[in-house]
CSV table of C-alpha atoms in Angstrom, one decimal:
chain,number,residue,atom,x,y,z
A,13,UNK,CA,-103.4,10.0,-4.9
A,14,UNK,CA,-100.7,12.0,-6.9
A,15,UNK,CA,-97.8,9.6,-8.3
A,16,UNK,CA,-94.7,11.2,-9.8
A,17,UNK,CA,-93.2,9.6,-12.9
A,18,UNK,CA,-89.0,9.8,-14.4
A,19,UNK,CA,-89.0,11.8,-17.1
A,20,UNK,CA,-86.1,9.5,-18.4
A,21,UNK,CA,-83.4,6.8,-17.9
A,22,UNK,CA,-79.9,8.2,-17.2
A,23,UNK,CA,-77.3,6.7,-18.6
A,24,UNK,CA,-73.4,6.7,-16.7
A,25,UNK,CA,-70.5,7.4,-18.9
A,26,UNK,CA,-67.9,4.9,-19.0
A,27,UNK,CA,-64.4,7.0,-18.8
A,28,UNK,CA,-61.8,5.6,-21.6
A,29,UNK,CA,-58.8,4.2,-20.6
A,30,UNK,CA,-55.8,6.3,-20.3
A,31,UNK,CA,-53.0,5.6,-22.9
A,32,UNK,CA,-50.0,3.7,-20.6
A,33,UNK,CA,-46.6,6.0,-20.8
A,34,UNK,CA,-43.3,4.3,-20.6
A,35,UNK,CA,-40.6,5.2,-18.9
A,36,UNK,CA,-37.7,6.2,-22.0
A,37,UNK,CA,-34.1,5.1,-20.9
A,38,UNK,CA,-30.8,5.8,-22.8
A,39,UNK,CA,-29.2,2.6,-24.3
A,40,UNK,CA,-25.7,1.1,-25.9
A,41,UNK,CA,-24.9,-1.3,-27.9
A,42,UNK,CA,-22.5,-3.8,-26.6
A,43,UNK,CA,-19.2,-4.7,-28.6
A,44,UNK,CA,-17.0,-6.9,-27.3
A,45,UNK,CA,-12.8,-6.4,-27.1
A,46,UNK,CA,-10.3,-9.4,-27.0
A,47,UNK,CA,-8.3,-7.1,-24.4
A,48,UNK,CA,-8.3,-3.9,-22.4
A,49,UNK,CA,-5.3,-1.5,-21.3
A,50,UNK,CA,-5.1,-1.9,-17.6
A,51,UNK,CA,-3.7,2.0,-16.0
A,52,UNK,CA,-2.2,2.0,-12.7
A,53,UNK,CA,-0.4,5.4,-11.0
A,54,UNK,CA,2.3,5.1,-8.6
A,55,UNK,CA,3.3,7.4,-6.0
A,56,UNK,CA,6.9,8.5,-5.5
A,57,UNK,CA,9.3,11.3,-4.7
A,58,UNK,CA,11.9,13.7,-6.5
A,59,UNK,CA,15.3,13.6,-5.1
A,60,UNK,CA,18.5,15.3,-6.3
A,61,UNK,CA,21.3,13.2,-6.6
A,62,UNK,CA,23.4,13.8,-4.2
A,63,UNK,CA,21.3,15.3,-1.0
A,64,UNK,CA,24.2,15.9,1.3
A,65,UNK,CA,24.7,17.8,4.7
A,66,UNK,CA,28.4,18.7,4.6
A,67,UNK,CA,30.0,19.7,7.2
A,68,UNK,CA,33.8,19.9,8.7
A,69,UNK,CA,35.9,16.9,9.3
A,70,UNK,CA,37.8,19.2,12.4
A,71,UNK,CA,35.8,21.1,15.3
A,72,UNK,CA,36.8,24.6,15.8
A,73,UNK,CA,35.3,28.1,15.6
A,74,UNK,CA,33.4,29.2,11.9
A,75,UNK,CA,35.5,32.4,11.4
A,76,UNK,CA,34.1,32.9,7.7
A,77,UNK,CA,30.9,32.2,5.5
A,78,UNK,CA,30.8,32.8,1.5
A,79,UNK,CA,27.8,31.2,1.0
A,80,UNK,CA,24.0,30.8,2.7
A,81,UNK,CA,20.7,29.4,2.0
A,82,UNK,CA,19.2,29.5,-1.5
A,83,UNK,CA,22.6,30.1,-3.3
A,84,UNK,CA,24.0,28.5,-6.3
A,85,UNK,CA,27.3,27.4,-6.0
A,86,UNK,CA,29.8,25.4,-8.1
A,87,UNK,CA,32.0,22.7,-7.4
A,88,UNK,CA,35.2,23.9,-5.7
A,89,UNK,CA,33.8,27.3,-4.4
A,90,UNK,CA,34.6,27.7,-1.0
A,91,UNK,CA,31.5,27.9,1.3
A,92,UNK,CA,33.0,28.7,5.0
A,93,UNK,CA,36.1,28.3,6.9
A,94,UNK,CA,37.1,27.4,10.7
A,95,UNK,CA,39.8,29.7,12.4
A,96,UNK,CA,43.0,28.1,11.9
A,97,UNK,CA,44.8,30.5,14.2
A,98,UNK,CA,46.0,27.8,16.5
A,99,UNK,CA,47.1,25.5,13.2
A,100,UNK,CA,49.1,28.5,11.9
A,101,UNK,CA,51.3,28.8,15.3
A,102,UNK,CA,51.8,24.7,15.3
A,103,UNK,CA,52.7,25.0,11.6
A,104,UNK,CA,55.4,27.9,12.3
A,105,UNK,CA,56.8,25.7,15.5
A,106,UNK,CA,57.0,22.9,13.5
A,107,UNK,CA,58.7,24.6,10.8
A,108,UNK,CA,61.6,26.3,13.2
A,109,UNK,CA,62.2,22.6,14.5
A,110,UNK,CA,62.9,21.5,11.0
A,111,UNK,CA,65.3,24.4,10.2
A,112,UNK,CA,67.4,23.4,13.6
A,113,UNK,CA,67.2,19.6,12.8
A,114,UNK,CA,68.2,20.6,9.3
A,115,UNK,CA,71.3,22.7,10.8
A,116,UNK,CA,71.7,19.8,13.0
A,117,UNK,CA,72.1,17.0,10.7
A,118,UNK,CA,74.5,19.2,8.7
A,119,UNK,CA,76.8,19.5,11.0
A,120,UNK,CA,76.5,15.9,12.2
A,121,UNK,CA,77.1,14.8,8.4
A,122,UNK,CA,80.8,17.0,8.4
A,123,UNK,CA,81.4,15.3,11.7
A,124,UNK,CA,80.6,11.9,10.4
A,125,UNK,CA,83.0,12.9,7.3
A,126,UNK,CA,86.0,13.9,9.3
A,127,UNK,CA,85.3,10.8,11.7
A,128,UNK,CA,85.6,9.0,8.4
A,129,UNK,CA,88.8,10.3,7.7
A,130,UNK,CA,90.8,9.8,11.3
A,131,UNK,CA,89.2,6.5,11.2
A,132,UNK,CA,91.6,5.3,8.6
A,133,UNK,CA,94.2,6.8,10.5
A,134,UNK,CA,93.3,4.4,13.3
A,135,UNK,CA,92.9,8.5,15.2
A,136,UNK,CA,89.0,7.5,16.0
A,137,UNK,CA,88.0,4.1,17.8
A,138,UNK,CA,85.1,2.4,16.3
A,139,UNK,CA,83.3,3.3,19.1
A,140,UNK,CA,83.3,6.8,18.6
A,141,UNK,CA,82.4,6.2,14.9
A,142,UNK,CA,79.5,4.4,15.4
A,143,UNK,CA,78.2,7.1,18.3
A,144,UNK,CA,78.1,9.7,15.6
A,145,UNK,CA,76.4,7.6,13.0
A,146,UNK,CA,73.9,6.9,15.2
A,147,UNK,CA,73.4,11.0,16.3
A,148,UNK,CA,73.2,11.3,12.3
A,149,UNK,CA,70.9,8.7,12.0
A,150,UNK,CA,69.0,9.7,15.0
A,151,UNK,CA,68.3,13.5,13.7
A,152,UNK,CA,67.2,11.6,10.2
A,153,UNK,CA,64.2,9.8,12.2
A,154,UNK,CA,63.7,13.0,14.0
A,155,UNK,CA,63.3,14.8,10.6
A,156,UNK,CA,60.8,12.3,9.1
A,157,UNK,CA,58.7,12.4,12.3
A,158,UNK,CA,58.6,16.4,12.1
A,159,UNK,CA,57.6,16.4,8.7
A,160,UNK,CA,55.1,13.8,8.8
A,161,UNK,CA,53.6,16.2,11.6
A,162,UNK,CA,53.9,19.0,8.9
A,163,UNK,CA,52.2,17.3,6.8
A,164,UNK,CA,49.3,16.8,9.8
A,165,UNK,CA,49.4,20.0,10.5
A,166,UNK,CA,49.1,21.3,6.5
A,167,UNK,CA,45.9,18.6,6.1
A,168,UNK,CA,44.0,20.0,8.9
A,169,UNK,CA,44.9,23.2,8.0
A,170,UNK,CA,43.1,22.2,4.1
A,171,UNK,CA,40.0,20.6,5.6
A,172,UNK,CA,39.7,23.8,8.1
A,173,UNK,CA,37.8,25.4,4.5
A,174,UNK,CA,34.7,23.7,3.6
A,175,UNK,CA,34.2,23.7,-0.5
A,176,UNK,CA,31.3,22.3,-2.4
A,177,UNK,CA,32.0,19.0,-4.0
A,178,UNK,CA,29.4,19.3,-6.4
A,179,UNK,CA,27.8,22.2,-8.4
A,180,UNK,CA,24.6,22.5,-6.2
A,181,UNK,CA,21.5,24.5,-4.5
A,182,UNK,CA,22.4,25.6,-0.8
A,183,UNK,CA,18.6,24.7,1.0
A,184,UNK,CA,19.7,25.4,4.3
A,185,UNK,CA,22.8,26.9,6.7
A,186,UNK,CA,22.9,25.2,10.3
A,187,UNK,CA,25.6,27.5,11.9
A,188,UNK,CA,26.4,31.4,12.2
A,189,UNK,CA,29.9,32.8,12.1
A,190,UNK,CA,31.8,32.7,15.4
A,191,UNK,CA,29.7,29.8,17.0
A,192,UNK,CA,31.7,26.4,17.6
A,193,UNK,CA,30.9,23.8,15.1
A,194,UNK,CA,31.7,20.2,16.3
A,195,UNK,CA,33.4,17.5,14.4
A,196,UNK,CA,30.9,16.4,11.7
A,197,UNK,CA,28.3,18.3,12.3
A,198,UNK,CA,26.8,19.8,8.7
A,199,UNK,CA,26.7,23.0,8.2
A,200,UNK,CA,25.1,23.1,4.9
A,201,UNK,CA,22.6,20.9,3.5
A,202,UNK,CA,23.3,20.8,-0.7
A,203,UNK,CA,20.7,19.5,-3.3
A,204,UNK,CA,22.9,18.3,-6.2
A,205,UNK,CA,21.3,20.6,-9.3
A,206,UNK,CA,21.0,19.4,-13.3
A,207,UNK,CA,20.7,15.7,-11.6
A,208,UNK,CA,16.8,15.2,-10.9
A,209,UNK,CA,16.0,11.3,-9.5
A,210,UNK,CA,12.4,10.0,-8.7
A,211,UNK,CA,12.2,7.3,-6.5
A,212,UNK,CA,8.8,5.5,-6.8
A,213,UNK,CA,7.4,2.1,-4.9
A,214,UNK,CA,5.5,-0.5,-7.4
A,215,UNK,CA,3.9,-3.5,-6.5
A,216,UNK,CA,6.3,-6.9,-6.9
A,217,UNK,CA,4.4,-8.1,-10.1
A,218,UNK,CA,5.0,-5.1,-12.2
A,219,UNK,CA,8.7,-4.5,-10.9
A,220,UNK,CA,9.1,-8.3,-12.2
A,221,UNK,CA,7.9,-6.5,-15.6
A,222,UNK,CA,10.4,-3.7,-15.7
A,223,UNK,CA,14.0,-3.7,-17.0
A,224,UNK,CA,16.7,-1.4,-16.7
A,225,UNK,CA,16.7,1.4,-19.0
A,226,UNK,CA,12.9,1.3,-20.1
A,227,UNK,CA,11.3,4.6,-20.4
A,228,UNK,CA,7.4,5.9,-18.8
A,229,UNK,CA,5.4,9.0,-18.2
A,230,UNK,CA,6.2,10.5,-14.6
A,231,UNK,CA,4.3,13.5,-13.9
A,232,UNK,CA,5.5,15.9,-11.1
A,233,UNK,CA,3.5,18.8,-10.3
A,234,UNK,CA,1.9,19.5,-14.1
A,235,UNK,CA,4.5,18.3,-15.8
A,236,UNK,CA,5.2,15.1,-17.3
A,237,UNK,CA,8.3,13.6,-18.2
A,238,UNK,CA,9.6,10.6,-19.8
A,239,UNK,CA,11.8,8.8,-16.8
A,240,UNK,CA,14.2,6.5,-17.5
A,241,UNK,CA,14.2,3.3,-14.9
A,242,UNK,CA,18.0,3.2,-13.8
A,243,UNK,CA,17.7,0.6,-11.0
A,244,UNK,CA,15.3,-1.9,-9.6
A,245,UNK,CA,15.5,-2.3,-5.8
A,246,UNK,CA,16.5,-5.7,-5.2
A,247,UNK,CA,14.2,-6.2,-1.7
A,248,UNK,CA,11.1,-5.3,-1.1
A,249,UNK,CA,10.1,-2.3,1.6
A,250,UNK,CA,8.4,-3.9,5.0
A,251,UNK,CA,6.0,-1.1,5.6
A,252,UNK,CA,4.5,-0.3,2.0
A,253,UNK,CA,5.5,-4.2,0.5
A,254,UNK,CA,6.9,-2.0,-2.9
A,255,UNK,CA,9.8,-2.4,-4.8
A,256,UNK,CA,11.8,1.2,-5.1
A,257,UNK,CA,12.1,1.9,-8.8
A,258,UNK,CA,15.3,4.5,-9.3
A,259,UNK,CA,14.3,6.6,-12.3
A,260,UNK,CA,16.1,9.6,-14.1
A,261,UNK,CA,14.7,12.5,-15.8
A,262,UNK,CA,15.7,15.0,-17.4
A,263,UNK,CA,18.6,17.0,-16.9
A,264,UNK,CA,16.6,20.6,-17.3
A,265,UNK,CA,13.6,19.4,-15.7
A,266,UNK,CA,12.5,22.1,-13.3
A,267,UNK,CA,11.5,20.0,-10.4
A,268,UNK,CA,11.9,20.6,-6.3
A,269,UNK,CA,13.5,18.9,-3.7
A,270,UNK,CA,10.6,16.4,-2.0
A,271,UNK,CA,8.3,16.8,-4.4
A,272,UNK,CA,5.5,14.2,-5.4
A,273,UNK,CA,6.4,12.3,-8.6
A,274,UNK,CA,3.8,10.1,-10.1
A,275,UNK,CA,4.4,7.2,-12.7
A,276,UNK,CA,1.6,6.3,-14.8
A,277,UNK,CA,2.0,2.3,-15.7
A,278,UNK,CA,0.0,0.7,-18.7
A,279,UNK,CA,-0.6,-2.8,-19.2
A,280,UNK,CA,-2.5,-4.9,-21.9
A,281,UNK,CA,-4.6,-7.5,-20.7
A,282,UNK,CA,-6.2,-10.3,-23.0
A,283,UNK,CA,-9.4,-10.6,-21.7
A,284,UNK,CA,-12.4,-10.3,-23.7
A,285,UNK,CA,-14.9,-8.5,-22.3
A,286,UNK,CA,-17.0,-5.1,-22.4
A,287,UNK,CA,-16.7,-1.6,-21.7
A,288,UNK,CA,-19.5,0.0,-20.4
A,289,UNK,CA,-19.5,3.4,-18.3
A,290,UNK,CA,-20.0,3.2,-14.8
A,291,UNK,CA,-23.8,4.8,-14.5
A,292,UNK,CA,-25.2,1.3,-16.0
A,293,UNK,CA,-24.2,-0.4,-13.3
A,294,UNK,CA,-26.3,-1.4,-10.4
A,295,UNK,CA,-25.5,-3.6,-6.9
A,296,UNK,CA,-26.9,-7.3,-7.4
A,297,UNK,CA,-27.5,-9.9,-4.6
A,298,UNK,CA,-24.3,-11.5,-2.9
A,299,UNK,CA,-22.1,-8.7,-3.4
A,300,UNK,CA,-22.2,-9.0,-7.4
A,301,UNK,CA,-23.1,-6.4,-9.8
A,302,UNK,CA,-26.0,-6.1,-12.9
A,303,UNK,CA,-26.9,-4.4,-15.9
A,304,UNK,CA,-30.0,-3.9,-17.6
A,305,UNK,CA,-30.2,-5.2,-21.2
A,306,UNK,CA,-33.3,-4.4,-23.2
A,307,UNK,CA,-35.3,-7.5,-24.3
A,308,UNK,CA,-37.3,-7.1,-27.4
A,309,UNK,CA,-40.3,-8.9,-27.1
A,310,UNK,CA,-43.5,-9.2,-29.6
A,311,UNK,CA,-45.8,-7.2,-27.1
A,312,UNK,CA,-42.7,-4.6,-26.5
A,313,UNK,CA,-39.2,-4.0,-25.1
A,314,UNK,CA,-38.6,-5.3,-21.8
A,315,UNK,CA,-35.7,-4.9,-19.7
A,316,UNK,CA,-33.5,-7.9,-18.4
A,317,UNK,CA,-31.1,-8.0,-15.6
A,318,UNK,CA,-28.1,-9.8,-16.2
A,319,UNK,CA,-25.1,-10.7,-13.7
A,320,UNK,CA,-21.6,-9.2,-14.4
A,321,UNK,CA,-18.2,-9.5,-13.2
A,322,UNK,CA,-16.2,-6.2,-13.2
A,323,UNK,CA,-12.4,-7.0,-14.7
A,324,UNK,CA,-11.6,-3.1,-14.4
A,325,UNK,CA,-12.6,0.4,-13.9
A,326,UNK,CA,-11.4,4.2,-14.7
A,327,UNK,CA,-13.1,7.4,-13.6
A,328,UNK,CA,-16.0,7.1,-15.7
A,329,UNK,CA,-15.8,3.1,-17.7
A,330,UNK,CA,-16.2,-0.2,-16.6
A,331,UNK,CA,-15.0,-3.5,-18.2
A,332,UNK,CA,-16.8,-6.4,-17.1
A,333,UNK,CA,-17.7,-9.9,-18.6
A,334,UNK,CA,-20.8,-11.9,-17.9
A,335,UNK,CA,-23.9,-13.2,-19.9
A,336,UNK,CA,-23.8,-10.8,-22.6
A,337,UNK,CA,-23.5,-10.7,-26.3
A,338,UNK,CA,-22.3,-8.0,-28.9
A,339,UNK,CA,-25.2,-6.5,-30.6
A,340,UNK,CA,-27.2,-6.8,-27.2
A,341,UNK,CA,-28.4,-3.2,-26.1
A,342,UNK,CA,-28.1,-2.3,-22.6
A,343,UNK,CA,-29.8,0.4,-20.1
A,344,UNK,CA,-26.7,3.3,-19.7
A,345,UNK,CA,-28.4,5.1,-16.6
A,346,UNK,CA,-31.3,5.8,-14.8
A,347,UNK,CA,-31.0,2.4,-13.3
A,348,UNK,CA,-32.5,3.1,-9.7
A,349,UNK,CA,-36.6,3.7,-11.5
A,350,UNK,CA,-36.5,0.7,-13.3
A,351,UNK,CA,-37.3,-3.1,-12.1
A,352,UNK,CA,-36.3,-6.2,-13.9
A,353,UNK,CA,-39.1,-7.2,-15.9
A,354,UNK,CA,-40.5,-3.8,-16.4
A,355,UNK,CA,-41.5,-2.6,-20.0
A,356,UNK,CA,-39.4,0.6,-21.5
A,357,UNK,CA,-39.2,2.8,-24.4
A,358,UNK,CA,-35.3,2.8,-25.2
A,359,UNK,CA,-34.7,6.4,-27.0
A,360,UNK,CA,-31.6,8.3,-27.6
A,361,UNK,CA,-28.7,5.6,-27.9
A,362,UNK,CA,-25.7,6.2,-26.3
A,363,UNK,CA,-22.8,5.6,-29.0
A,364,UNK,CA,-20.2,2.9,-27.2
A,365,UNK,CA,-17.1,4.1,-26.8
């Protein structure tokens, strides 16, 4: 009987075990501020002074336009003009009637004086004296009432010619020249120039701040100005709930008609807190918000989360309070691959701003 024998005993390897890698995150240092600047921007619009669509106080037919859209004109210049044919006949008829009442009266004032004179002869009766004082007097009334209607006649024919009233930008013509343009109906729309406003709706708690006269950035387009507040609305708007701020700029600002204007407001707050940018925060139970702090621990660095309450935030910053310290390091992103608890290898500080 053949019997096989081992020629030896073989030993299994026992692997070593591998070296644990931790995860590196970014940290800050906290350092705590007894206030923070709280910036708020405030939408509004850039009106000329005076926006006004003028027009004729008379209907009639536009017989003559010196001006149209996109001109420059100055205050005085005459614009257009209504045809004041039919004035120019009433003023001629009315002016013939005064030449015969003038010739009238005349020769009722000689007969009044020779009346005069018979009279003290006893050769004219009282009654016949008094007959042509009242034909004198009569023609008198008659002459006031013709030239009061001169005078009618002369106004209407003035406001037949529309002029500018201000110095101004023509940004639009409504009529064209032999159309009928009824009583008060503009005909040109003027934007007052060298006489920029913004008018811009703020909350009632910072109108309450704001005086008459204070200046603030307004930016319109990519510009920015320093407006000066000339009024404070004294009711607030039913549809946006703002107060209407009235503000100046300058008189060579280069701004549009309608354009967006907005005012950038600053406000200290005395609050002590931290500032902390946005990418180390992360949503906590019950709507509130965390942070990871780094614990160092005898066996490592660990980190911890903590519960915050956000005060304020800009683009990129946050300013919260909570159970934090200055001189505590916390976790400044990569918060969504780390759990509370979990050991790290902070590298690469972030410097606080």
């Amino acid at each position: 009987m053949m019997s096989l024998a081992g020629c030896g005993e073989q030993t299994a390897a026992t692997p070593a075990r591998a070296a644990i890698t931790l995860p590196s995150v970014n940290t800050l240092e906290l350092k705590q501020v007894p206030a923070y600047e709280h910036a708020q921007t405030f939408t509004g619009t850039v009106r000329a002074g005076n926006t006004t669509g003028l027009a004729f106080e008379l209907a009639g037919k536009l017989d003559a336009l010196t001006a149209d859209t996109g001109d420059r004109v100055r205050k005085g210049q005459v614009l257009a003009q209504l045809d004041t044919s039919l004035l120019q006949a009433e003023l001629k008829e009315i002016t013939a009637a005064l030449a015969q009442n003038e010739s009238d009266l005349a020769l009722a004032q000689r007969t009044l004086n020779r009346s005069e004179e018979l009279s003290k002869e006893s050769y004219v009766s009282a009654q016949q004296l008094d007959e042509v004082k009242g034909q004198q007097q009569s023609l008198q009334a008659a002459r006031q009432r013709l030239l009061a209607s001169k005078s009618a006649t002369e106004l209407r024919l003035q406001k037949s010619t529309l002029v500018a009233p201000f110095s101004a930008a023509l940004s639009k013509r409504q009529y064209n020249l032999g159309e009928v343009v009824p009583q008060g109906s503009p005909v040109f729309t003027l934007v007052e120039e060298g006489n920029p406003k913004a008018y811009i709706g703020v909350p009632v708690d910072v109108a309450r701040e704001l005086n008459n006269g204070d200046t603030m950035p307004l930016t319109v387009g990519e510009q920015i100005f320093n407006a000066t507040i000339e009024g404070i609305s004294a009711e607030v708007n039913p549809v946006t709930r703002t107060v209407e701020l009235r503000m100046s700029l300058p008189l060579d600002a280069r701004v549009f008609n309608g354009e967006l204007a907005y005012l950038d407001y600053r406000k200290t707050i005395a609050a002590p807190g931290f500032w902390v940018p946005v990418s180390a925060l992360t949503d906590g139970v019950r709507g509130r918000w965390n942070i990871y702090v780094v614990d160092s621990r005898q066996d490592g660095k660990f980190v911890e989360r903590r519960d915050v309450e956000i005060l304020y935030t800009d683009k990129q910053r946050a300013y919260l309070q909570g159970a934090l310290s200055g001189g505590e390091r916390v976790v400044a992103n990569g918060l969504h691959k780390l759990v509370s608890g979990q050991q790290v290898n902070p590298v690469s500080p972030v410097a606080a701003r």
